[in-house]
PDB file of C-alpha atoms (C1' of nucleotides) in Angstrom:
ATOM      1  CA  MET A   1      39.418  23.102 -11.953  1.00  0.00           C
ATOM      2  CA  THR A   2      42.522  20.861 -11.854  1.00  0.00           C
ATOM      3  CA  THR A   3      43.944  18.996 -14.779  1.00  0.00           C
ATOM      4  CA  ASP A   4      45.929  16.297 -13.031  1.00  0.00           C
ATOM      5  CA  ASP A   5      45.678  12.697 -14.212  1.00  0.00           C
ATOM      6  CA  THR A   6      43.376  11.281 -11.588  1.00  0.00           C
ATOM      7  CA  THR A   7      40.719  13.925 -12.289  1.00  0.00           C
ATOM      8  CA  THR A   8      41.026  13.383 -15.995  1.00  0.00           C
ATOM      9  CA  ASP A   9      40.598   9.673 -15.545  1.00  0.00           C
ATOM     10  CA  THR A  10      37.560  10.116 -13.339  1.00  0.00           C
ATOM     11  CA  THR A  11      35.979  12.528 -15.806  1.00  0.00           C
ATOM     12  CA  ASP A  12      36.607  10.030 -18.554  1.00  0.00           C
ATOM     13  CA  VAL A  13      34.872   7.274 -16.659  1.00  0.00           C
ATOM     14  CA  ASP A  14      31.929   9.534 -15.835  1.00  0.00           C
ATOM     15  CA  ALA A  15      31.513  10.481 -19.421  1.00  0.00           C
ATOM     16  CA  ARG A  16      31.543   6.807 -20.526  1.00  0.00           C
ATOM     17  CA  LEU A  17      29.169   5.948 -17.715  1.00  0.00           C
ATOM     18  CA  LEU A  18      26.819   8.641 -18.666  1.00  0.00           C
ATOM     19  CA  ALA A  19      26.935   7.692 -22.327  1.00  0.00           C
ATOM     20  CA  GLY A  20      26.143   4.127 -21.404  1.00  0.00           C
ATOM     21  CA  LEU A  21      23.285   5.019 -19.161  1.00  0.00           C
ATOM     22  CA  ALA A  22      21.943   7.252 -21.921  1.00  0.00           C
ATOM     23  CA  GLY A  23      21.900   4.264 -24.158  1.00  0.00           C
ATOM     24  CA  LEU A  24      19.824   2.385 -21.664  1.00  0.00           C
ATOM     25  CA  ALA A  25      17.217   5.160 -21.388  1.00  0.00           C
ATOM     26  CA  THR A  26      13.934   4.177 -22.792  1.00  0.00           C
ATOM     27  CA  GLU A  27      10.201   4.856 -22.277  1.00  0.00           C
ATOM     28  CA  ALA A  28       8.852   3.406 -19.042  1.00  0.00           C
ATOM     29  CA  PRO A  29       6.506   0.408 -19.820  1.00  0.00           C
ATOM     30  CA  ALA A  30       2.865   1.541 -19.654  1.00  0.00           C
ATOM     31  CA  GLY A  31       1.467   1.316 -16.182  1.00  0.00           C
ATOM     32  CA  LEU A  32       4.949   1.116 -14.480  1.00  0.00           C
ATOM     33  CA  PRO A  33       4.759   4.692 -13.006  1.00  0.00           C
ATOM     34  CA  ASP A  34       1.378   3.891 -11.429  1.00  0.00           C
ATOM     35  CA  ALA A  35       2.657   0.735 -10.036  1.00  0.00           C
ATOM     36  CA  VAL A  36       5.579   2.554  -8.366  1.00  0.00           C
ATOM     37  CA  PHE A  37       4.216   5.996  -7.475  1.00  0.00           C
ATOM     38  CA  ALA A  38       1.351   7.123  -5.362  1.00  0.00           C
ATOM     39  CA  ARG A  39      -0.167  10.537  -6.328  1.00  0.00           C
ATOM     40  CA  TRP A  40      -1.270  13.349  -4.009  1.00  0.00           C
ATOM     41  CA  VAL A  41      -3.853  16.010  -4.278  1.00  0.00           C
ATOM     42  CA  ARG A  42      -5.109  18.735  -2.077  1.00  0.00           C
ATOM     43  CA  VAL A  43      -8.846  19.178  -1.839  1.00  0.00           C
ATOM     44  CA  PRO A  44     -11.507  20.711   0.440  1.00  0.00           C
ATOM     45  CA  SER A  45     -13.472  18.564   2.950  1.00  0.00           C
ATOM     46  CA  GLY A  46     -15.418  18.694   6.178  1.00  0.00           C
ATOM     47  CA  LEU A  47     -12.093  18.829   7.988  1.00  0.00           C
ATOM     48  CA  GLY A  48     -10.868  21.758   6.013  1.00  0.00           C
ATOM     49  CA  ASP A  49      -8.410  21.259   3.180  1.00  0.00           C
ATOM     50  CA  VAL A  50      -6.933  17.710   3.238  1.00  0.00           C
ATOM     51  CA  TYR A  51      -4.182  15.936   1.326  1.00  0.00           C
ATOM     52  CA  ALA A  52      -5.044  12.568  -0.116  1.00  0.00           C
ATOM     53  CA  ALA A  53      -2.725   9.948  -1.641  1.00  0.00           C
ATOM     54  CA  ALA A  54      -3.942   7.465  -4.134  1.00  0.00           C
ATOM     55  CA  THR A  55      -2.440   4.425  -5.913  1.00  0.00           C
ATOM     56  CA  ALA A  56      -3.838   2.842  -9.067  1.00  0.00           C
ATOM     57  CA  HIS A  57      -6.168   0.857  -6.799  1.00  0.00           C
ATOM     58  CA  GLY A  58      -7.718   3.827  -4.943  1.00  0.00           C
ATOM     59  CA  VAL A  59      -7.264   6.346  -2.215  1.00  0.00           C
ATOM     60  CA  GLN A  60      -4.813   5.023   0.460  1.00  0.00           C
ATOM     61  CA  PHE A  61      -4.151   7.920   2.910  1.00  0.00           C
ATOM     62  CA  LEU A  62      -5.897  11.227   3.754  1.00  0.00           C
ATOM     63  CA  ARG A  63      -4.967  13.821   6.400  1.00  0.00           C
ATOM     64  CA  PRO A  64      -5.838  17.459   7.076  1.00  0.00           C
ATOM     65  CA  ALA A  65      -3.507  19.873   5.377  1.00  0.00           C
ATOM     66  CA  GLY A  66      -3.428  21.963   8.600  1.00  0.00           C
ATOM     67  CA  ASP A  67      -0.317  21.591  10.726  1.00  0.00           C
ATOM     68  CA  ALA A  68       2.627  20.157   8.757  1.00  0.00           C
ATOM     69  CA  GLY A  69       1.515  20.976   5.205  1.00  0.00           C
ATOM     70  CA  LEU A  70       2.649  18.861   2.245  1.00  0.00           C
ATOM     71  CA  ALA A  71       6.006  18.049   3.674  1.00  0.00           C
ATOM     72  CA  GLY A  72       4.348  16.640   6.861  1.00  0.00           C
ATOM     73  CA  PHE A  73       1.863  14.734   4.757  1.00  0.00           C
ATOM     74  CA  THR A  74       4.411  13.082   2.511  1.00  0.00           C
ATOM     75  CA  ALA A  75       6.698  12.276   5.463  1.00  0.00           C
ATOM     76  CA  ALA A  76       3.820  10.578   7.259  1.00  0.00           C
ATOM     77  CA  TYR A  77       2.722   8.832   4.081  1.00  0.00           C
ATOM     78  CA  ARG A  78       6.306   7.476   3.353  1.00  0.00           C
ATOM     79  CA  ALA A  79       6.751   6.450   7.017  1.00  0.00           C
ATOM     80  CA  ARG A  80       3.653   4.244   6.765  1.00  0.00           C
ATOM     81  CA  PHE A  81       3.539   3.070   3.123  1.00  0.00           C
ATOM     82  CA  ALA A  82       7.132   3.363   1.978  1.00  0.00           C
ATOM     83  CA  ARG A  83       6.296   4.544  -1.475  1.00  0.00           C
ATOM     84  CA  PRO A  84       7.230   7.683  -3.414  1.00  0.00           C
ATOM     85  CA  LEU A  85       4.594  10.360  -3.846  1.00  0.00           C
ATOM     86  CA  VAL A  86       4.162  12.689  -6.801  1.00  0.00           C
ATOM     87  CA  ALA A  87       1.528  15.267  -7.634  1.00  0.00           C
ATOM     88  CA  ALA A  88      -1.595  14.046  -9.347  1.00  0.00           C
ATOM     89  CA  PRO A  89      -2.979  15.813 -12.333  1.00  0.00           C
ATOM     90  CA  ARG A  90      -6.471  15.622 -10.960  1.00  0.00           C
ATOM     91  CA  PRO A  91      -8.301  14.055  -7.938  1.00  0.00           C
ATOM     92  CA  PRO A  92      -9.275  10.411  -8.209  1.00  0.00           C
ATOM     93  CA  ALA A  93     -12.815   9.831  -9.510  1.00  0.00           C
ATOM     94  CA  GLY A  94     -15.437  10.218  -6.771  1.00  0.00           C
ATOM     95  CA  LEU A  95     -13.184  11.902  -4.221  1.00  0.00           C
ATOM     96  CA  LEU A  96     -14.681  15.360  -4.315  1.00  0.00           C
ATOM     97  CA  PRO A  97     -18.291  14.456  -4.102  1.00  0.00           C
ATOM     98  CA  ALA A  98     -17.590  12.038  -1.253  1.00  0.00           C
ATOM     99  CA  LEU A  99     -15.809  14.675   0.734  1.00  0.00           C
ATOM    100  CA  ARG A 100     -18.620  17.169  -0.018  1.00  0.00           C
ATOM    101  CA  GLY A 101     -20.963  14.741   1.786  1.00  0.00           C
ATOM    102  CA  ARG A 102     -22.698  13.472  -1.337  1.00  0.00           C
ATOM    103  CA  PRO A 103     -24.356  10.035  -0.931  1.00  0.00           C
ATOM    104  CA  GLY A 104     -22.982   7.316  -3.151  1.00  0.00           C
ATOM    105  CA  ARG A 105     -20.176   4.856  -3.322  1.00  0.00           C
ATOM    106  CA  GLY A 106     -17.338   7.282  -3.102  1.00  0.00           C
ATOM    107  CA  PRO A 107     -13.845   6.810  -4.567  1.00  0.00           C
ATOM    108  CA  ALA A 108     -12.149   3.347  -4.666  1.00  0.00           C
ATOM    109  CA  LEU A 109     -10.002   2.813  -1.590  1.00  0.00           C
ATOM    110  CA  ASP A 110      -6.648   1.016  -1.557  1.00  0.00           C
ATOM    111  CA  LEU A 111      -6.597  -0.911   1.700  1.00  0.00           C
ATOM    112  CA  THR A 112      -4.205  -3.572   0.532  1.00  0.00           C
ATOM    113  CA  ALA A 113      -1.467  -2.605   2.983  1.00  0.00           C
ATOM    114  CA  LEU A 114      -3.688  -3.358   6.010  1.00  0.00           C
ATOM    115  CA  THR A 115      -4.263  -6.620   7.824  1.00  0.00           C
ATOM    116  CA  GLY A 116      -7.431  -8.666   7.316  1.00  0.00           C
ATOM    117  CA  PHE A 117      -8.763  -7.482  10.622  1.00  0.00           C
ATOM    118  CA  GLU A 118      -8.109  -3.813   9.867  1.00  0.00           C
ATOM    119  CA  ARG A 119      -9.878  -4.161   6.517  1.00  0.00           C
ATOM    120  CA  ALA A 120     -12.884  -5.825   8.121  1.00  0.00           C
ATOM    121  CA  VAL A 121     -13.143  -3.014  10.710  1.00  0.00           C
ATOM    122  CA  LEU A 122     -12.951  -0.341   8.045  1.00  0.00           C
ATOM    123  CA  ASP A 123     -15.419  -2.164   5.784  1.00  0.00           C
ATOM    124  CA  ALA A 124     -17.991  -2.414   8.611  1.00  0.00           C
ATOM    125  CA  THR A 125     -17.390   1.285   9.518  1.00  0.00           C
ATOM    126  CA  ARG A 126     -17.910   2.228   5.872  1.00  0.00           C
ATOM    127  CA  ARG A 127     -21.539   0.774   5.981  1.00  0.00           C
ATOM    128  CA  ILE A 128     -22.682   3.374   8.652  1.00  0.00           C
ATOM    129  CA  PRO A 129     -24.819   5.924   6.889  1.00  0.00           C
ATOM    130  CA  ALA A 130     -24.339   9.676   7.337  1.00  0.00           C
ATOM    131  CA  GLY A 131     -26.373  11.033  10.169  1.00  0.00           C
ATOM    132  CA  GLN A 132     -26.218   7.771  12.106  1.00  0.00           C
ATOM    133  CA  ALA A 133     -23.838   6.136  14.572  1.00  0.00           C
ATOM    134  CA  ARG A 134     -22.947   2.694  15.856  1.00  0.00           C
ATOM    135  CA  PRO A 135     -21.065   1.441  18.906  1.00  0.00           C
ATOM    136  CA  TYR A 136     -17.607   0.054  18.803  1.00  0.00           C
ATOM    137  CA  GLY A 137     -19.000  -3.296  19.864  1.00  0.00           C
ATOM    138  CA  TRP A 138     -21.203  -3.273  16.771  1.00  0.00           C
ATOM    139  CA  VAL A 139     -18.270  -2.716  14.508  1.00  0.00           C
ATOM    140  CA  ALA A 140     -16.371  -5.472  16.196  1.00  0.00           C
ATOM    141  CA  ARG A 141     -19.285  -7.965  15.695  1.00  0.00           C
ATOM    142  CA  GLU A 142     -19.838  -6.846  12.083  1.00  0.00           C
ATOM    143  CA  ALA A 143     -16.083  -7.308  11.416  1.00  0.00           C
ATOM    144  CA  GLY A 144     -16.328 -10.915  12.644  1.00  0.00           C
ATOM    145  CA  SER A 145     -14.518 -10.511  15.877  1.00  0.00           C
ATOM    146  CA  PRO A 146     -17.172  -9.827  18.602  1.00  0.00           C
ATOM    147  CA  GLY A 147     -14.699  -9.734  21.388  1.00  0.00           C
ATOM    148  CA  ALA A 148     -12.280  -7.320  19.834  1.00  0.00           C
ATOM    149  CA  VAL A 149     -14.032  -4.204  20.813  1.00  0.00           C
ATOM    150  CA  ARG A 150     -10.953  -2.455  22.136  1.00  0.00           C
ATOM    151  CA  ALA A 151      -8.963  -3.520  19.034  1.00  0.00           C
ATOM    152  CA  VAL A 152     -11.527  -1.790  16.917  1.00  0.00           C
ATOM    153  CA  GLY A 153     -10.667   1.452  18.765  1.00  0.00           C
ATOM    154  CA  SER A 154      -7.022   0.923  18.064  1.00  0.00           C
ATOM    155  CA  VAL A 155      -7.722   0.364  14.320  1.00  0.00           C
ATOM    156  CA  LEU A 156      -9.886   3.496  13.912  1.00  0.00           C
ATOM    157  CA  ALA A 157      -7.335   5.477  15.856  1.00  0.00           C
ATOM    158  CA  ARG A 158      -5.062   5.138  12.805  1.00  0.00           C
ATOM    159  CA  ASN A 159      -7.650   5.125  10.077  1.00  0.00           C
ATOM    160  CA  PRO A 160      -5.746   5.823   6.931  1.00  0.00           C
ATOM    161  CA  VAL A 161      -8.740   7.367   5.199  1.00  0.00           C
ATOM    162  CA  PRO A 162     -10.911   9.281   7.654  1.00  0.00           C
ATOM    163  CA  LEU A 163     -14.191  10.803   6.204  1.00  0.00           C
ATOM    164  CA  LEU A 164     -14.041   8.244   3.405  1.00  0.00           C
ATOM    165  CA  VAL A 165     -14.233   5.537   6.009  1.00  0.00           C
ATOM    166  CA  PRO A 166     -16.463   7.525   8.436  1.00  0.00           C
ATOM    167  CA  CYS A 167     -14.889   6.497  11.704  1.00  0.00           C
ATOM    168  CA  HIS A 168     -16.413   9.572  13.338  1.00  0.00           C
ATOM    169  CA  ARG A 169     -19.731   7.684  13.216  1.00  0.00           C
ATOM    170  CA  VAL A 170     -18.427   5.016  15.719  1.00  0.00           C
ATOM    171  CA  VAL A 171     -19.346   5.967  19.270  1.00  0.00           C
ATOM    172  CA  ARG A 172     -19.230   4.441  22.801  1.00  0.00           C
ATOM    173  CA  ALA A 173     -21.917   2.116  23.943  1.00  0.00           C
ATOM    174  CA  ASP A 174     -22.616   4.308  27.081  1.00  0.00           C
ATOM    175  CA  GLY A 175     -23.723   7.243  24.945  1.00  0.00           C
ATOM    176  CA  ALA A 176     -20.470   9.154  25.080  1.00  0.00           C
ATOM    177  CA  LEU A 177     -19.015  10.002  21.701  1.00  0.00           C
ATOM    178  CA  GLY A 178     -15.637   8.555  22.426  1.00  0.00           C
ATOM    179  CA  GLY A 179     -12.311   9.689  20.895  1.00  0.00           C
ATOM    180  CA  TYR A 180     -11.326  10.839  17.410  1.00  0.00           C
ATOM    181  CA  LEU A 181      -7.963  10.937  15.628  1.00  0.00           C
ATOM    182  CA  PHE A 182      -8.356  14.640  15.206  1.00  0.00           C
ATOM    183  CA  GLY A 183      -9.887  15.318  18.595  1.00  0.00           C
ATOM    184  CA  ALA A 184     -13.283  14.719  20.188  1.00  0.00           C
ATOM    185  CA  PRO A 185     -14.621  18.239  19.408  1.00  0.00           C
ATOM    186  CA  GLU A 186     -14.029  17.685  15.768  1.00  0.00           C
ATOM    187  CA  LYS A 187     -15.870  14.390  15.923  1.00  0.00           C
ATOM    188  CA  GLU A 188     -18.813  15.966  17.457  1.00  0.00           C
ATOM    189  CA  ARG A 189     -18.795  18.816  14.867  1.00  0.00           C
ATOM    190  CA  LEU A 190     -18.772  16.364  12.019  1.00  0.00           C
ATOM    191  CA  LEU A 191     -21.747  14.373  13.486  1.00  0.00           C
ATOM    192  CA  ARG A 192     -23.846  17.522  14.038  1.00  0.00           C
ATOM    193  CA  ALA A 193     -23.017  18.645  10.580  1.00  0.00           C
ATOM    194  CA  GLU A 194     -24.329  15.302   9.252  1.00  0.00           C
ATOM    195  CA  GLY A 195     -27.607  15.869  11.089  1.00  0.00           C
ATOM    196  CA  MET A 196     -27.204  13.519  13.985  1.00  0.00           C
ATOM    197  CA  ASP A 197     -29.106  14.544  17.005  1.00  0.00           C
ATOM    198  CA  VAL A 198     -26.222  14.394  19.398  1.00  0.00           C
ATOM    199  CA  ASP A 199     -28.009  15.921  22.401  1.00  0.00           C
ATOM    200  CA  GLY A 200     -31.131  13.701  21.999  1.00  0.00           C
ATOM    201  CA  VAL A 201     -28.970  10.524  21.996  1.00  0.00           C
ATOM    202  CA  ALA A 202     -27.006  11.800  24.968  1.00  0.00           C
ATOM    203  CA  ASP A 203     -30.268  12.389  26.792  1.00  0.00           C
ATOM    204  CA  LEU A 204     -31.519   8.871  26.149  1.00  0.00           C
ATOM    205  CA  ALA A 205     -28.240   7.390  27.193  1.00  0.00           C
ATOM    206  CA  ARG A 206     -28.278   9.353  30.472  1.00  0.00           C
ATOM    207  CA  ARG A 207     -31.633   7.699  31.162  1.00  0.00           C
ATOM    208  CA  GLY A 208     -30.225   4.319  30.337  1.00  0.00           C
ATOM    209  CA  VAL A 209     -31.876   4.030  27.024  1.00  0.00           C
ATOM    210  CA  ARG A 210     -29.720   2.477  24.254  1.00  0.00           C
ATOM    211  CA  TYR A 211     -32.338   1.059  21.996  1.00  0.00           C
ATOM    212  CA  LEU A 212     -35.729   2.321  20.712  1.00  0.00           C
ATOM    213  CA  ALA A 213     -38.559   0.186  19.648  1.00  0.00           C
ATOM    214  CA  SER A 214     -41.877   0.678  17.815  1.00  0.00           C
ATOM    215  CA  ASP A 215     -45.019  -1.179  18.896  1.00  0.00           C
ATOM    216  CA  THR A 216     -46.633  -0.650  15.509  1.00  0.00           C
ATOM    217  CA  THR A 217     -43.730  -2.439  13.621  1.00  0.00           C
ATOM    218  CA  THR A 218     -42.445  -4.518  16.650  1.00  0.00           C
ATOM    219  CA  VAL A 219     -38.918  -3.472  15.607  1.00  0.00           C
ATOM    220  CA  VAL A 220     -36.077  -2.383  17.927  1.00  0.00           C
ATOM    221  CA  CYS A 221     -33.351  -0.144  16.605  1.00  0.00           C
ATOM    222  CA  PHE A 222     -30.326   1.939  17.638  1.00  0.00           C
ATOM    223  CA  PRO A 223     -31.631   5.461  18.426  1.00  0.00           C
ATOM    224  CA  THR A 224     -29.827   6.962  15.414  1.00  0.00           C
ATOM    225  CA  CYS A 225     -31.196   4.442  12.942  1.00  0.00           C
ATOM    226  CA  ARG A 226     -33.358   6.280  10.273  1.00  0.00           C
ATOM    227  CA  ASP A 227     -36.159   3.846  11.053  1.00  0.00           C
ATOM    228  CA  ALA A 228     -35.995   4.642  14.804  1.00  0.00           C
ATOM    229  CA  ARG A 229     -36.276   8.431  14.148  1.00  0.00           C
ATOM    230  CA  ARG A 230     -39.645   8.058  12.513  1.00  0.00           C
ATOM    231  CA  ILE A 231     -41.288   6.232  15.416  1.00  0.00           C
ATOM    232  CA  THR A 232     -44.229   8.361  16.773  1.00  0.00           C
ATOM    233  CA  PRO A 233     -43.580   9.249  20.397  1.00  0.00           C
ATOM    234  CA  ARG A 234     -46.821   7.508  21.386  1.00  0.00           C
ATOM    235  CA  HIS A 235     -45.507   4.100  19.967  1.00  0.00           C
ATOM    236  CA  ARG A 236     -41.928   4.548  21.072  1.00  0.00           C
ATOM    237  CA  HIS A 237     -40.482   2.333  23.743  1.00  0.00           C
ATOM    238  CA  GLY A 238     -36.874   2.714  25.198  1.00  0.00           C
ATOM    239  CA  PHE A 239     -34.784  -0.210  26.400  1.00  0.00           C
ATOM    240  CA  GLY A 240     -31.388  -0.494  28.028  1.00  0.00           C
ATOM    241  CA  THR A 241     -30.394  -3.807  26.504  1.00  0.00           C
ATOM    242  CA  LEU A 242     -31.385  -5.565  23.414  1.00  0.00           C
ATOM    243  CA  ASP A 243     -32.361  -8.600  25.537  1.00  0.00           C
ATOM    244  CA  GLU A 244     -35.077  -6.713  27.376  1.00  0.00           C
ATOM    245  CA  ALA A 245     -36.432  -5.492  24.003  1.00  0.00           C
ATOM    246  CA  VAL A 246     -36.510  -9.001  22.523  1.00  0.00           C
ATOM    247  CA  ARG A 247     -38.136 -10.420  25.672  1.00  0.00           C
ATOM    248  CA  ALA A 248     -40.825  -7.643  25.288  1.00  0.00           C
ATOM    249  CA  GLY A 249     -41.545  -9.048  21.759  1.00  0.00           C
ATOM    250  CA  PHE A 250     -39.529  -6.758  19.599  1.00  0.00           C
ATOM    251  CA  ARG A 251     -37.270  -8.078  16.839  1.00  0.00           C
ATOM    252  CA  PRO A 252     -33.877  -6.526  15.827  1.00  0.00           C
ATOM    253  CA  CYS A 253     -34.034  -3.935  12.904  1.00  0.00           C
ATOM    254  CA  ARG A 254     -32.779  -5.321   9.723  1.00  0.00           C
ATOM    255  CA  THR A 255     -31.466  -1.838   8.700  1.00  0.00           C
ATOM    256  CA  CYS A 256     -29.249  -0.995  11.720  1.00  0.00           C
ATOM    257  CA  ARG A 257     -28.754  -4.610  13.021  1.00  0.00           C
ATOM    258  CA  PRO A 258     -28.357  -4.272  16.710  1.00  0.00           C
ATOM    259  CA  ALA A 259     -26.854  -7.458  17.915  1.00  0.00           C
ATOM    260  CA  GLY A 260     -28.845 -10.547  17.125  1.00  0.00           C
ATOM    261  CA  ALA A 261     -30.511  -9.390  13.855  1.00  0.00           C
ATOM    262  CA  ALA A 262     -30.569 -12.072  11.227  1.00  0.00           C
TER     263      ALA A 262
ATOM    264  C1'  DC B   1      10.437 -12.273  21.587  1.00  0.00           C
ATOM    265  C1'  DC B   2       8.286  -9.923  25.384  1.00  0.00           C
ATOM    266  C1'  DG B   3       5.875  -6.565  27.486  1.00  0.00           C
ATOM    267  C1'  DC B   4       3.387  -2.598  27.131  1.00  0.00           C
ATOM    268  C1'  DT B   5      -0.041   0.506  25.303  1.00  0.00           C
ATOM    269  C1'  DG B   6      -4.389   2.077  23.240  1.00  0.00           C
ATOM    270  C1'  DA B   7     -10.756   6.382  19.995  1.00  0.00           C
ATOM    271  C1'  DC B   8     -13.704   0.087  24.203  1.00  0.00           C
ATOM    272  C1'  DC B   9     -17.125  -2.962  26.821  1.00  0.00           C
ATOM    273  C1'  DG B  10     -19.285  -5.668  30.209  1.00  0.00           C
ATOM    274  C1'  DA B  11     -18.988  -7.926  34.450  1.00  0.00           C
ATOM    275  C1'  DC B  12     -18.133  -7.568  39.093  1.00  0.00           C
ATOM    276  C1'  DA B  13     -16.587  -5.495  43.346  1.00  0.00           C
TER     277       DA B  13
ATOM    278  C1'  DG C   1     -22.507   5.752  41.476  1.00  0.00           C
ATOM    279  C1'  DT C   2     -16.925   4.656  40.841  1.00  0.00           C
ATOM    280  C1'  DG C   3     -12.859   1.441  40.154  1.00  0.00           C
ATOM    281  C1'  DT C   4     -10.561  -2.626  38.216  1.00  0.00           C
ATOM    282  C1'  DC C   5      -9.887  -6.365  35.069  1.00  0.00           C
ATOM    283  C1'  DG C   6      -9.783  -9.441  31.204  1.00  0.00           C
ATOM    284  C1'  DG C   7     -10.421  -9.921  26.364  1.00  0.00           C
ATOM    285  C1'  DC C   8      -8.757  -8.285  21.578  1.00  0.00           C
ATOM    286  C1'  DC C   9      -5.261  -6.943  17.797  1.00  0.00           C
ATOM    287  C1'  DA C  10      -1.319  -4.400  16.099  1.00  0.00           C
ATOM    288  C1'  DG C  11       2.666  -1.369  16.711  1.00  0.00           C
ATOM    289  C1'  DC C  12       6.620  -0.051  19.249  1.00  0.00           C
ATOM    290  C1'  DG C  13      10.912  -0.356  22.158  1.00  0.00           C
TER     291       DG C  13
END
DNA sequence: CCGCTGACCGACA
DNA sequence: GTGTCGGCCAGCG
């Protein structure tokens, strides 16, 4: 502790500055904190415990708690969304049931930081029901960019909200499951846990069958469509392309919308 | 700004 | 059956 003049002057200035700032202090306007901060929670899921970040608009980012812990999660979040993160008092409405695999709308999502194409891809992916799967090409077409098949893979590879946007249900057209941001084995585990017949679909694909049709309803579906699974074996027909099926008199299913459905 | 790189797909050699 | 290539969109150096 010195008592020379410069130090005294500085202390004086500091004191006046602090007093001035104290005079400025006031309650933050309602809603301001939520406009500035995102909030994080840690919750259980099919991927183990995950961290999720939500803004006032909805869940924006979700990652497994695994490796880097909370510090890694906040770093990844800030690198991508440049917004401070504070603890949330409770999980956003609908998050826990959605992660528990309950059917329903799930929590609101905040996809505002994404491009239009990215949002379109995630929206289409969101419409794939549990226990089912669709090819990357299907997502591209549903997203309004039928040629952007590869770009769909790029978008899903950095899906900010896995599980909530079920990108694990997007698979390759040749019957392989394709990649996953947390590893292909994890993708397969999730699909099996949801009740998808992974082996059955692989068998069909190996024999060149990518579509299943029913001669009682004259409808042709993706093999994982809930309508396709109920076709009695006697009335079931397999096709390699939708074109063949259509030429044979079958119309595209309105539930799973293989290319060409109205 | 350019050039490259992806969780892909279908066409063609 | 395998290999290569172009198309697509966004992030990175």
